[in-house]
Every structure is written in structure tokens, then in C-alpha cells.
Tab-separated table of C-alpha atoms in Angstrom:
chain	number	residue	atom	x	y	z
J	1	ILE	CA	0.000	0.000	0.000
J	2	TRP	CA	2.841	2.365	0.943
J	3	ARG	CA	4.653	1.693	-2.383
J	4	LYS	CA	1.431	2.277	-4.347
J	5	SER	CA	0.880	5.595	-2.528
J	6	VAL	CA	4.402	6.756	-3.322
J	7	LEU	CA	4.072	5.742	-6.981
J	8	TYR	CA	0.695	7.514	-7.211
J	9	PHE	CA	2.202	10.659	-5.671
J	10	ILE	CA	5.117	10.612	-8.145
J	11	GLU	CA	2.775	10.031	-11.097
J	12	ALA	CA	0.475	12.865	-9.986
J	13	SER	CA	3.454	15.198	-9.530
J	14	GLN	CA	4.706	14.372	-13.035
J	15	LYS	CA	1.273	15.131	-14.496
J	16	ASP	CA	1.181	18.470	-12.682
J	17	LEU	CA	4.677	19.216	-14.013
J	18	ILE	CA	3.551	18.425	-17.568
J	19	ILE	CA	0.515	20.688	-17.196
J	20	THR	CA	2.725	23.485	-15.786
J	21	LYS	CA	5.177	23.125	-18.686
J	22	LYS	CA	2.319	23.268	-21.175
J	23	LYS	CA	1.044	26.481	-19.618
J	24	LYS	CA	4.530	27.953	-19.561
J	25	ASN	CA	4.764	27.404	-23.326
J	26	MET	CA	1.544	29.301	-24.009
J	27	ARG	CA	1.446	32.881	-25.219
J	28	ILE	CA	-1.232	35.538	-24.946
J	29	TYR	CA	-2.006	37.561	-28.073
J	30	LYS	CA	-4.110	40.713	-27.757
J	31	PHE	CA	-5.554	42.652	-30.706
J	32	ASP	CA	-7.535	45.880	-30.512
J	33	GLY	CA	-10.784	46.465	-32.389
J	34	ASN	CA	-9.118	48.198	-35.345
J	35	ALA	CA	-7.293	44.978	-36.252
J	36	THR	CA	-10.524	43.074	-36.986
J	37	ALA	CA	-12.690	45.947	-38.264
J	38	SER	CA	-12.481	44.782	-41.891
J	39	VAL	CA	-12.436	41.444	-43.699
J	40	ARG	CA	-8.845	42.038	-44.767
J	41	GLY	CA	-7.932	42.957	-41.193
J	42	MET	CA	-9.457	39.781	-39.775
J	43	GLN	CA	-7.653	37.704	-42.398
J	44	HIS	CA	-4.410	39.462	-41.448
J	45	VAL	CA	-4.962	38.653	-37.752
J	46	ALA	CA	-5.487	34.995	-38.704
J	47	LYS	CA	-2.087	34.989	-40.447
J	48	LEU	CA	-0.398	36.548	-37.422
J	49	ILE	CA	-1.575	33.741	-35.142
J	50	GLN	CA	-0.842	30.909	-37.611
J	51	ASP	CA	2.296	29.650	-35.908
J	52	ASN	CA	2.713	26.431	-33.968
J	53	THR	CA	2.752	27.963	-30.487
J	54	SER	CA	-0.135	27.414	-28.077
J	55	LYS	CA	-1.942	30.662	-27.415
J	56	ILE	CA	-4.992	32.469	-26.098
J	57	VAL	CA	-6.075	35.341	-28.358
J	58	VAL	CA	-7.864	38.297	-26.732
J	59	LEU	CA	-10.074	40.348	-29.074
J	60	SER	CA	-11.934	43.652	-28.825
J	61	ALA	CA	-14.879	44.853	-30.886
J	62	PRO	CA	-14.269	47.466	-33.622
J	63	LYS	CA	-14.922	50.997	-32.373
J	64	ASP	CA	-17.646	51.706	-34.943
J	65	VAL	CA	-19.517	48.556	-33.858
J	66	THR	CA	-19.334	49.561	-30.183
J	67	LYS	CA	-20.526	53.059	-31.087
J	68	HIS	CA	-23.430	51.666	-33.137
J	69	LEU	CA	-24.490	49.327	-30.326
J	70	GLY	CA	-24.319	52.258	-27.890
J	71	GLU	CA	-26.726	54.176	-30.138
J	72	VAL	CA	-29.074	51.179	-30.155
J	73	ALA	CA	-29.037	51.105	-26.353
J	74	ALA	CA	-29.725	54.870	-26.221
J	75	SER	CA	-32.725	54.423	-28.529
J	76	PHE	CA	-34.129	51.685	-26.298
J	77	PHE	CA	-33.533	53.767	-23.195
J	78	ASN	CA	-35.464	56.662	-24.754
J	79	ARG	CA	-38.163	54.173	-25.860
J	80	ASN	CA	-37.643	55.161	-29.494
J	81	ILE	CA	-38.312	51.612	-30.692
J	82	GLU	CA	-38.613	52.477	-34.383
J	83	GLU	CA	-35.185	54.124	-34.402
J	84	ALA	CA	-33.710	51.179	-32.496
J	85	HIS	CA	-35.166	48.717	-35.035
J	86	ASP	CA	-33.602	50.652	-37.892
J	87	LYS	CA	-30.156	50.706	-36.271
J	88	ILE	CA	-30.294	47.013	-35.323
J	89	THR	CA	-31.357	45.985	-38.834
J	90	ARG	CA	-28.521	47.920	-40.470
J	91	LEU	CA	-25.908	46.479	-38.122
J	92	GLU	CA	-27.307	42.964	-38.467
J	93	PHE	CA	-27.037	43.091	-42.269
J	94	GLN	CA	-23.553	44.622	-41.930
J	95	PHE	CA	-22.380	41.549	-39.990
J	96	ILE	CA	-24.113	39.146	-42.379
J	97	ASP	CA	-22.415	40.845	-45.352
J	98	PHE	CA	-19.116	40.637	-43.427
J	99	ALA	CA	-19.585	36.872	-42.946
J	100	ASN	CA	-20.524	36.359	-46.598
J	101	GLU	CA	-17.344	38.105	-47.729
J	102	LEU	CA	-15.096	36.501	-45.113
J	103	LEU	CA	-16.219	32.874	-45.480
J	104	THR	CA	-16.418	30.653	-48.565
J	105	ASN	CA	-17.439	27.276	-47.132
J	106	ASP	CA	-21.267	27.203	-47.250
J	107	THR	CA	-21.668	24.977	-44.195
J	108	ILE	CA	-19.415	27.143	-42.037
J	109	LYS	CA	-20.951	30.309	-43.473
J	110	HIS	CA	-24.494	29.194	-42.565
J	111	GLU	CA	-23.357	28.300	-39.054
J	112	ALA	CA	-21.705	31.703	-38.679
J	113	ILE	CA	-24.836	33.519	-39.831
J	114	ARG	CA	-26.907	31.524	-37.320
J	115	GLY	CA	-24.481	32.708	-34.635
J	116	ILE	CA	-24.931	36.316	-35.802
J	117	LEU	CA	-28.715	35.989	-35.708
J	118	ASP	CA	-28.537	34.544	-32.179
J	119	CYS	CA	-26.521	37.534	-30.986
J	120	PHE	CA	-28.958	39.976	-32.516
J	121	GLN	CA	-31.903	38.035	-31.104
J	122	ALA	CA	-30.460	38.890	-27.680
J	123	ILE	CA	-30.689	42.555	-28.705
J	124	TRP	CA	-34.133	42.416	-30.354
J	125	LYS	CA	-35.747	41.183	-27.106
J	126	TYR	CA	-35.343	44.628	-25.535
J	127	SER	CA	-37.930	46.038	-27.921
J	128	MET	CA	-40.558	43.935	-26.143
J	129	GLU	CA	-39.630	44.579	-22.491
J	130	PRO	CA	-38.582	47.427	-20.176
J	131	PHE	CA	-35.039	48.692	-20.685
J	132	TYR	CA	-32.725	49.542	-17.799
J	133	SER	CA	-29.308	51.186	-17.735
J	134	THR	CA	-27.707	47.831	-16.835
J	135	ASP	CA	-29.083	46.339	-20.070
J	136	GLU	CA	-26.821	48.629	-22.094
J	137	LYS	CA	-23.802	46.521	-21.116
J	138	GLU	CA	-25.548	43.377	-22.338
J	139	ILE	CA	-26.051	45.004	-25.743
J	140	LEU	CA	-22.483	46.334	-25.959
J	141	ALA	CA	-21.111	42.879	-25.106
J	142	GLN	CA	-22.507	41.471	-28.355
J	143	GLY	CA	-19.814	43.327	-30.324
J	144	GLU	CA	-16.961	41.387	-28.727
J	145	LEU	CA	-18.895	38.104	-28.831
J	146	LEU	CA	-19.576	38.534	-32.566
J	147	THR	CA	-15.955	39.465	-33.333
J	148	SER	CA	-14.482	36.404	-31.594
J	149	THR	CA	-17.154	34.118	-33.105
J	150	LEU	CA	-16.482	35.252	-36.672
J	151	LEU	CA	-12.708	34.881	-36.316
J	152	GLY	CA	-13.268	31.403	-34.877
J	153	PHE	CA	-15.281	30.350	-37.927
J	154	TYR	CA	-12.706	31.810	-40.317
J	155	LEU	CA	-9.877	29.931	-38.571
J	156	GLN	CA	-11.958	26.766	-38.728
J	157	GLU	CA	-12.382	27.269	-42.473
J	158	GLN	CA	-8.594	27.696	-42.782
J	159	GLY	CA	-8.054	24.358	-41.066
J	160	MET	CA	-6.962	25.816	-37.719
J	161	ASP	CA	-8.561	24.002	-34.799
J	162	ASN	CA	-9.691	26.528	-32.177
J	163	SER	CA	-12.093	27.015	-29.281
J	164	VAL	CA	-13.976	30.241	-28.551
J	165	ILE	CA	-14.242	30.629	-24.788
J	166	CYS	CA	-16.565	33.208	-23.272
J	167	ALA	CA	-14.986	35.743	-20.923
J	168	PHE	CA	-18.176	35.624	-18.846
J	169	ASP	CA	-17.106	32.160	-17.705
J	170	PHE	CA	-13.803	33.206	-16.143
J	171	ILE	CA	-13.440	37.006	-15.837
J	172	ARG	CA	-15.170	38.386	-12.747
J	173	THR	CA	-14.936	41.490	-10.580
J	174	GLY	CA	-15.339	41.498	-6.809
J	175	MET	CA	-17.542	43.639	-4.582
J	176	ASN	CA	-15.022	46.475	-4.868
J	177	GLY	CA	-15.302	46.507	-8.667
J	178	GLU	CA	-11.716	45.295	-9.106
J	179	ALA	CA	-10.755	42.125	-10.975
J	180	ASP	CA	-11.043	38.997	-8.804
J	181	GLU	CA	-7.607	37.607	-9.673
J	182	GLU	CA	-7.905	34.455	-7.538
J	183	TYR	CA	-11.206	33.490	-9.188
J	184	ILE	CA	-9.862	34.284	-12.669
J	185	SER	CA	-6.738	32.195	-12.122
J	186	GLN	CA	-8.761	29.211	-10.938
J	187	LYS	CA	-11.283	29.362	-13.804
J	188	VAL	CA	-8.663	29.849	-16.550
J	189	LYS	CA	-6.755	26.804	-15.317
J	190	GLU	CA	-9.983	24.774	-15.295
J	191	ILE	CA	-10.665	25.748	-18.916
J	192	CYS	CA	-7.142	24.775	-20.004
J	193	LYS	CA	-7.561	21.375	-18.335
J	194	ALA	CA	-10.996	20.907	-19.941
J	195	TYR	CA	-9.460	21.328	-23.433
J	196	PRO	CA	-6.153	19.413	-23.138
J	197	ASN	CA	-5.777	19.001	-26.921
J	198	THR	CA	-6.647	22.585	-27.865
J	199	HIS	CA	-3.733	24.866	-28.674
J	200	LEU	CA	-5.645	27.947	-29.827
J	201	PHE	CA	-8.290	29.742	-27.774
J	202	LEU	CA	-10.189	32.919	-28.678
J	203	THR	CA	-11.846	35.139	-26.093
J	204	GLN	CA	-13.147	38.656	-25.550
J	205	GLY	CA	-11.216	41.629	-24.254
J	206	SER	CA	-13.283	43.742	-21.868
J	207	ILE	CA	-16.492	41.995	-20.884
J	208	CYS	CA	-16.903	40.225	-17.560
J	209	ARG	CA	-19.358	39.380	-14.815
J	210	ASN	CA	-19.572	41.487	-11.692
J	211	ALA	CA	-19.949	40.167	-8.147
J	212	PHE	CA	-23.725	39.839	-8.687
J	213	GLY	CA	-23.387	37.825	-11.901
J	214	GLU	CA	-24.430	40.734	-14.131
J	215	THR	CA	-22.814	41.662	-17.442
J	216	ASP	CA	-20.132	44.261	-16.847
J	217	TYR	CA	-16.885	45.693	-18.196
J	218	LEU	CA	-13.473	45.925	-16.597
J	219	LYS	CA	-13.455	49.545	-15.500
J	220	GLN	CA	-9.780	50.103	-16.288
J	221	GLY	CA	-7.371	48.581	-18.711
J	222	GLY	CA	-9.886	46.784	-20.909
J	223	SER	CA	-8.413	44.181	-23.210
J	224	ASP	CA	-4.794	44.953	-22.215
J	225	TYR	CA	-5.681	44.166	-18.612
J	226	THR	CA	-7.593	41.004	-19.598
J	227	ALA	CA	-4.548	39.749	-21.517
J	228	ALA	CA	-2.353	40.275	-18.450
J	229	LEU	CA	-4.858	38.602	-16.103
J	230	ILE	CA	-5.012	35.513	-18.327
J	231	GLY	CA	-1.257	35.519	-18.867
J	232	THR	CA	-0.485	35.550	-15.153
J	233	ALA	CA	-3.158	32.915	-14.448
J	234	ILE	CA	-1.471	30.372	-16.741
J	235	GLN	CA	2.082	31.671	-16.222
J	236	ALA	CA	2.344	32.369	-19.948
J	237	GLU	CA	5.665	32.438	-21.728
J	238	GLU	CA	4.896	35.917	-23.090
J	239	ILE	CA	2.079	38.452	-23.531
J	240	ARG	CA	2.010	39.936	-27.022
J	241	ILE	CA	0.131	43.207	-27.388
J	242	TRP	CA	-0.490	43.996	-31.051
J	243	THR	CA	-0.954	47.754	-31.312
J	244	ASP	CA	-0.287	50.523	-33.809
J	245	VAL	CA	1.332	52.675	-31.082
J	246	ASP	CA	5.116	52.175	-31.149
J	247	ILE	CA	7.418	53.140	-28.291
J	248	HIS	CA	9.930	55.585	-29.726
J	249	SER	CA	13.065	56.976	-28.126
J	250	ASN	CA	11.812	60.558	-28.543
J	251	ASP	CA	8.825	62.625	-29.625
J	252	THR	CA	8.467	61.878	-33.350
J	253	LEU	CA	6.768	65.248	-33.920
J	254	VAL	CA	10.077	66.887	-32.970
J	255	VAL	CA	12.658	64.208	-33.814
J	256	LYS	CA	11.416	62.551	-37.011
J	257	ASP	CA	13.952	59.735	-37.046
J	258	ALA	CA	13.463	58.609	-33.425
J	259	ASP	CA	14.129	54.871	-33.114
J	260	THR	CA	11.731	52.224	-31.840
J	261	ILE	CA	12.972	50.991	-28.460
J	262	LYS	CA	13.802	47.277	-28.551
J	263	ASN	CA	14.214	46.469	-24.841
J	264	LEU	CA	12.841	47.944	-21.644
J	265	SER	CA	12.766	46.836	-18.038
J	266	PHE	CA	9.374	46.866	-16.334
J	267	SER	CA	10.375	49.913	-14.299
J	268	GLU	CA	11.571	51.804	-17.390
J	269	ALA	CA	8.344	50.950	-19.220
J	270	GLU	CA	6.350	52.194	-16.233
J	271	ARG	CA	7.927	55.628	-16.577
J	272	LEU	CA	7.286	55.845	-20.319
J	273	ILE	CA	3.665	54.682	-19.938
J	274	TYR	CA	3.138	57.429	-17.356
J	275	PHE	CA	3.929	59.957	-20.077
J	276	ASN	CA	1.956	58.124	-22.805
J	277	PRO	CA	-0.782	55.792	-21.445
J	278	GLN	CA	-1.815	54.920	-25.028
J	279	ILE	CA	1.248	52.672	-25.271
J	280	LEU	CA	-0.043	50.169	-22.733
J	281	HIS	CA	-2.436	50.353	-19.821
J	282	PRO	CA	-0.593	50.643	-16.469
J	283	LEU	CA	-2.711	47.838	-14.956
J	284	CYS	CA	-1.567	45.474	-17.696
J	285	LEU	CA	2.065	46.278	-16.982
J	286	ALA	CA	1.647	46.053	-13.191
J	287	THR	CA	-0.142	42.687	-13.392
J	288	ALA	CA	2.481	41.134	-15.680
J	289	TRP	CA	5.314	42.673	-13.640
J	290	LYS	CA	3.994	41.137	-10.424
J	291	GLU	CA	4.315	37.617	-11.898
J	292	ASN	CA	7.371	38.426	-14.067
J	293	ILE	CA	5.559	37.656	-17.351
J	294	PRO	CA	7.335	39.438	-20.260
J	295	ILE	CA	5.325	41.705	-22.554
J	296	ARG	CA	6.150	42.252	-26.220
J	297	LEU	CA	4.586	45.192	-28.068
J	298	LEU	CA	4.187	44.502	-31.786
J	299	ASN	CA	2.729	46.459	-34.699
J	300	PRO	CA	0.333	44.382	-36.849
J	301	MET	CA	1.229	46.557	-39.851
J	302	ASN	CA	4.886	45.609	-39.442
J	303	PRO	CA	4.793	41.978	-38.266
J	304	THR	CA	8.443	41.239	-39.131
J	305	SER	CA	9.664	43.819	-36.606
J	306	GLU	CA	10.753	42.451	-33.228
J	307	GLY	CA	8.883	45.294	-31.510
J	308	THR	CA	9.555	46.302	-27.903
J	309	TYR	CA	10.307	43.613	-25.332
J	310	ILE	CA	9.475	44.471	-21.704
J	311	SER	CA	10.874	42.203	-18.994
J	312	ALA	CA	12.590	42.147	-15.614
J	313	ASN	CA	15.998	42.136	-17.279
J	314	ARG	CA	17.849	45.411	-16.958
J	315	LEU	CA	20.776	46.016	-19.293
J	316	ASN	CA	23.951	46.808	-17.388
J	317	GLY	CA	25.899	49.964	-17.955
J	318	ASN	CA	25.059	53.577	-18.571
J	319	MET	CA	22.142	53.188	-20.944
J	320	VAL	CA	19.693	55.967	-21.882
J	321	LYS	CA	16.597	54.454	-23.495
J	322	ALA	CA	14.269	57.361	-24.252
J	323	VAL	CA	13.206	60.942	-23.680
J	324	ALA	CA	9.521	61.428	-22.816
J	325	THR	CA	7.435	64.568	-22.295
J	326	LYS	CA	4.232	65.728	-20.629
J	327	ASP	CA	2.654	69.092	-21.485
J	328	SER	CA	0.043	71.333	-19.816
J	329	ILE	CA	2.104	71.424	-16.628
J	330	THR	CA	1.723	74.065	-13.916
J	331	TYR	CA	4.816	74.917	-11.873
J	332	ILE	CA	4.280	76.176	-8.291
J	333	ARG	CA	6.892	77.326	-5.803
J	334	PHE	CA	6.022	77.606	-2.120
J	335	GLU	CA	8.284	79.703	0.119
J	336	SER	CA	7.416	79.345	3.804
J	337	ASN	CA	6.420	82.501	5.701
J	338	HIS	CA	7.533	80.691	8.892
J	339	THR	CA	4.042	80.470	10.324
J	340	LEU	CA	4.706	76.748	10.690
J	341	ARG	CA	7.809	74.846	11.646
J	342	PRO	CA	9.581	73.341	8.562
J	343	TYR	CA	8.359	69.774	9.138
J	344	MET	CA	4.790	71.032	9.701
J	345	PHE	CA	5.026	73.223	6.586
J	346	ILE	CA	5.926	70.252	4.381
J	347	SER	CA	3.185	68.163	5.990
J	348	LYS	CA	0.602	70.907	5.406
J	349	ILE	CA	1.369	71.066	1.684
J	350	PHE	CA	1.003	67.304	1.334
J	351	ASP	CA	-2.216	67.327	3.373
J	352	ILE	CA	-3.867	70.051	1.269
J	353	PHE	CA	-2.952	68.369	-2.020
J	354	ALA	CA	-4.315	65.073	-0.647
J	355	LYS	CA	-7.486	66.786	0.583
J	356	TYR	CA	-8.312	67.834	-2.988
J	357	LYS	CA	-7.088	64.538	-4.507
J	358	THR	CA	-4.499	66.365	-6.602
J	359	MET	CA	-1.366	64.437	-7.487
J	360	PRO	CA	1.928	66.270	-8.043
J	361	CYS	CA	3.834	65.005	-11.076
J	362	LEU	CA	7.159	66.173	-9.617
J	363	LEU	CA	8.240	67.571	-6.273
J	364	THR	CA	11.503	69.050	-5.006
J	365	SER	CA	12.299	70.662	-1.669
J	366	SER	CA	15.068	72.482	0.177
J	367	ASN	CA	14.661	73.298	3.851
J	368	ASP	CA	11.337	75.194	3.994
J	369	ASN	CA	10.903	75.835	0.255
J	370	ILE	CA	9.001	73.393	-1.955
J	371	SER	CA	8.418	73.296	-5.732
J	372	VAL	CA	5.621	71.265	-7.279
J	373	ALA	CA	4.733	70.462	-10.887
J	374	THR	CA	1.239	69.160	-11.622
J	375	ASP	CA	-0.997	68.547	-14.644
J	376	ASP	CA	-4.209	68.643	-12.558
J	377	ARG	CA	-5.726	72.135	-12.345
J	378	ASN	CA	-9.237	71.111	-11.217
J	379	PHE	CA	-8.823	72.249	-7.591
J	380	LEU	CA	-5.647	74.265	-7.907
J	381	SER	CA	-7.262	77.604	-6.985
J	382	LEU	CA	-8.678	76.093	-3.772
J	383	ILE	CA	-5.315	74.527	-2.906
J	384	LEU	CA	-3.483	77.812	-3.407
J	385	ARG	CA	-6.098	79.726	-1.397
J	386	GLU	CA	-5.576	77.457	1.616
J	387	LEU	CA	-1.788	77.381	1.373
J	388	ASN	CA	-1.582	81.158	0.956
J	389	LYS	CA	-1.820	81.387	4.781
J	390	TYR	CA	1.475	79.587	5.190
J	391	ALA	CA	3.604	80.529	2.180
J	392	ARG	CA	4.473	83.015	-0.515
J	393	ILE	CA	3.473	81.386	-3.782
J	394	TRP	CA	4.721	81.727	-7.374
J	395	VAL	CA	2.777	80.049	-10.195
J	396	GLU	CA	3.766	79.533	-13.829
J	397	ASP	CA	1.709	77.607	-16.371
J	398	LYS	CA	2.471	76.535	-19.939
J	399	MET	CA	5.310	74.324	-18.729
J	400	SER	CA	6.480	70.847	-19.813
J	401	ILE	CA	8.096	67.925	-18.028
J	402	ILE	CA	10.969	66.234	-19.857
J	403	SER	CA	12.046	62.867	-18.519
J	404	VAL	CA	15.232	61.058	-19.549
J	405	VAL	CA	14.505	57.353	-18.996
J	406	GLY	CA	17.039	54.562	-18.636
J	407	ASN	CA	19.611	53.198	-16.224
J	408	MET	CA	20.062	56.078	-13.791
J	409	LYS	CA	21.882	54.365	-10.939
J	410	SER	CA	23.834	56.729	-8.729
J	411	SER	CA	27.026	55.033	-9.864
J	412	CYS	CA	26.352	56.126	-13.463
J	413	ILE	CA	27.448	59.716	-12.941
J	414	GLU	CA	28.213	60.363	-16.600
J	415	THR	CA	24.558	60.418	-17.664
J	416	GLU	CA	23.570	63.259	-15.329
J	417	ALA	CA	26.580	65.275	-16.451
J	418	ARG	CA	25.691	64.783	-20.118
J	419	ILE	CA	22.096	65.868	-19.471
J	420	MET	CA	23.226	69.074	-17.801
J	421	ASP	CA	25.764	69.713	-20.543
J	422	ALA	CA	23.170	69.211	-23.287
J	423	LEU	CA	20.734	71.625	-21.636
J	424	ARG	CA	23.241	74.216	-20.426
J	425	ASN	CA	21.529	76.963	-22.475
J	426	ILE	CA	17.948	75.913	-21.586
J	427	PRO	CA	16.380	77.557	-18.463
J	428	LEU	CA	15.350	74.769	-16.027
J	429	LYS	CA	12.638	75.365	-13.432
J	430	MET	CA	12.971	72.010	-11.655
J	431	ILE	CA	15.301	69.020	-11.622
J	432	SER	CA	14.065	65.804	-10.005
J	433	TYR	CA	16.306	62.791	-9.480
J	434	GLY	CA	16.694	60.139	-6.823
J	435	SER	CA	13.138	58.886	-6.315
J	436	ASP	CA	14.004	55.875	-8.492
J	437	GLU	CA	16.835	54.660	-10.707
J	438	ASN	CA	15.009	55.027	-14.002
J	439	ASP	CA	14.784	58.696	-14.870
J	440	VAL	CA	15.922	62.252	-14.468
J	441	SER	CA	13.010	64.680	-14.869
J	442	LEU	CA	13.126	68.388	-15.612
J	443	VAL	CA	10.589	71.179	-15.952
J	444	VAL	CA	11.016	73.679	-18.797
J	445	LYS	CA	8.842	76.213	-20.566
J	446	VAL	CA	6.747	74.825	-23.419
J	447	THR	CA	8.548	77.198	-25.774
J	448	ASP	CA	11.885	75.544	-24.874
J	449	LYS	CA	10.654	71.945	-25.095
J	450	ALA	CA	11.383	71.214	-28.771
J	451	GLU	CA	14.937	72.548	-28.562
J	452	ALA	CA	15.560	70.584	-25.361
J	453	LEU	CA	14.349	67.371	-27.008
J	454	ARG	CA	16.614	67.886	-30.017
J	455	LEU	CA	19.630	68.566	-27.809
J	456	LEU	CA	19.001	65.497	-25.636
J	457	ASP	CA	18.542	63.362	-28.746
J	458	GLU	CA	21.842	64.578	-30.172
J	459	LYS	CA	23.898	64.451	-26.964
J	460	LEU	CA	22.440	61.313	-25.345
J	461	LEU	CA	20.396	59.077	-27.638
J	462	LYS	CA	22.394	59.371	-30.843
J	463	LYS	CA	25.672	58.857	-28.980
J	464	ALA	CA	24.226	55.934	-27.001
J	465	SER	CA	23.239	54.173	-30.210
């Protein structure tokens, strides 16, 4: 009995190891709605996923489809049933025409059209019953369901075995509205075990169930976040985000020949995403970073490019990766009038900014003087009114933050010297360094920004390459 128990334990452990290895070899591919908005686009996506790797493909609905479905929901909400019928009919025929052009096999085509009709039947029912604001999400969800269904049928026609799995079955938010990561991890693993011979899964990007089982959307991050949640659940080999937004080493409006960055550490990527959230949603990066799952950003229009690889690996040496900017910055300098002791003065400034939920972008201090740069002006007049009791205040708007991102360890003294040398003729309002090892940030006037970017590109980036 003892020998049988040991053998059973070893066999079970080996099976778990095999399952873990299989999951490790899987990749997550995420495409935005623009990629599948046309027949040619959907065919192109099919080519991009036609390799031999196991993968889960996360898809979003085209923007025009989501907009159209939103108009349908608005018509129902206003009880304009005739207008709703007209919009539904036009969109229904649009999808049927799409299927007729996309598919050539009659059997598969008829099955796809039945799937389209089923989705629209779920929308038509609202013309016969009361419509509530929560029903809008049910209507909007049909866009992602239709997109993944049609791609599944096209792949089937191309001889690619695949399974369309519904995000409602494994993506859920908790009572706080945040993604329930423990539940998601458990359900994704169950799905992978239920389809042991399937190497290609398709699913939706933003839809989910909330804590009450209702149709909902991930409030932040959308399909990027979904890709990261699935990737961490199965410990994927890599998360591939296919997007038309490249990460360049400088502002391409100023420096036309700025290079695409090939490698970034998670911390370096975090800084660049702060300046340009369109690159990648911060929640996607944070989720992948937590489990050390690499992210690769690729452009579907340039599939042969290696894109930008984001991982925990940091290149050694004095390496400047990029220069990023943020405009519409307000610079504020507080000089204590000595009403409060220095430590109380600093605390008061932090407290008032926190009271009005205003986040400084940069902050520097010396004794009882503090400088702040912020892009949030919503409550700035109230903040300044309260702090006027404790300080003399100088305010300048129309400023920009310039951040030099890369390996900024204190031992790499050359980089800071080269930055100062490059900008020796540019007036600097603030210099911030030391909060992390990934950037040196400066505040300049908007009118000086373009020249500063060109100088940094010439003195740092071009020499580094």
C-alpha cells in the first residue's frame, strides 16, 4: 500500500509538471478592435496567429460597432423603438455581409450567420420589455462576442482548430469593482484542463461578470488588462500586445527619425507609460510585472519587426533608453512665511494636495521651500487659497516635463553630467532625481521643449546608439 501511494504521488506530480510546462509554453495575443474591423484585417490577424505555439487570443470589438451598439441602447432607453429597429437591422445586415465576404465554405458560413442571428436576437428582445441602464452593457457585449465568433469560424475554415471561450465564464470582478484575480486564475486553469488538446483559444477583451453575476466591463485597462490577467493565471511564456502605437526613443513630432525601443525593463516601461498611457495600460504592466511575465509590443502593420520587449531584465551599464514629455504642466513654488515649523510646513502642503485629490507630477524641496509640478488644475485655486496662509506662492503655467529614462543608478554619474551639458543653455525650473533609478526629470517652458528634445537626442540618444 505504501509503495502504491508513493508511486501515485510521483505520477500525480509528473502530471502536474507536464501541465505546468504546457502552460509555460503558451502565449497571450491581444488585438484591438481596429485589427478586426475589416475582412482584410481579420484575415491578417489569422495569419499573425498561424504559428505552432499554443496561445490564447484576446479580441476587442471594432470601435464603430461599439458606437453603433451604444446608439441602439440609447434608442431603447429613450423608448424610441422604431429608431432602435432601424439601427439594429442595419448592423445585423452589416455583420451578415461581413460573414458572406469573409467565409467561402457554405456549411461554415451558414453556421456563422446563425451565430450572428442569435446575438442579434439577444438585442431584439429589448424592444418587447422594459429597458434599464444595466441592459446597455448586455447590448455592448454582443460586439466582442460577434468578433471572436467570426474569427473562430474563419480559422476553422482555414483548417486551424480553435475554441472560442466566453470571458463571462472566467473574468469576474469582486464587490469592490476590481478584478477577482484568484477566481480568474482558478477558472482559466480549469478551462485549459478541460481542453487538453486545444492549442488555440479565442476570447473577448473587456467583458466580464460582476460580483452579482451581471454583465459588466473591466473599469480600467480593458483588453490589455484582460490579456495580463489571463497571462499571469497560466504563467504564460509571453504576452504579445499587437498595437499601432510604437514606443519611440523621442517625440516623433520633434525628432522625425526617433528609433523604436527594442528592450525595456518593467520599471523603465512604467515611466514611459506614465507619459503616454496609449502605449499600454498601467494595470496590464503592473499585473504582468507582479508575476514576471514578459510583454512584447508589436505592430500588426509591421509583423516582421521584433517590436519592444518588456521584462525584468535590466541592461547593465550607462544606458539611456528614451526621452519622454508631458505638457500642460503648472509649476508652483512655495516659500514658507515661517508660520509653521519646517516639518509642519511640508506636511501641510502634502495634506492640502491630498485633501483635494491632486497628485503632483514632480516635487523638489530644500529646507522650507518646496516646488511642485502638476498637470491637474481642477482644484488648484482652492489649494493655493488654503496654502496662501502659510507661504508666498509663485505660479507659472504653460510648462512641460521632460524625462530622460534609462539606467540612472547613482554610480552612473556620466549620464547626469551629459544631461546638464546638453541643456546648459535651456532655463530649467525644476530638476528631479533620486526617487528611483530610471529617470531624471526636468521642468522647462513649453517654448523651450522642442529645442531641449533635439539637444538630448543629439547628446544622449544618438551617442548611445
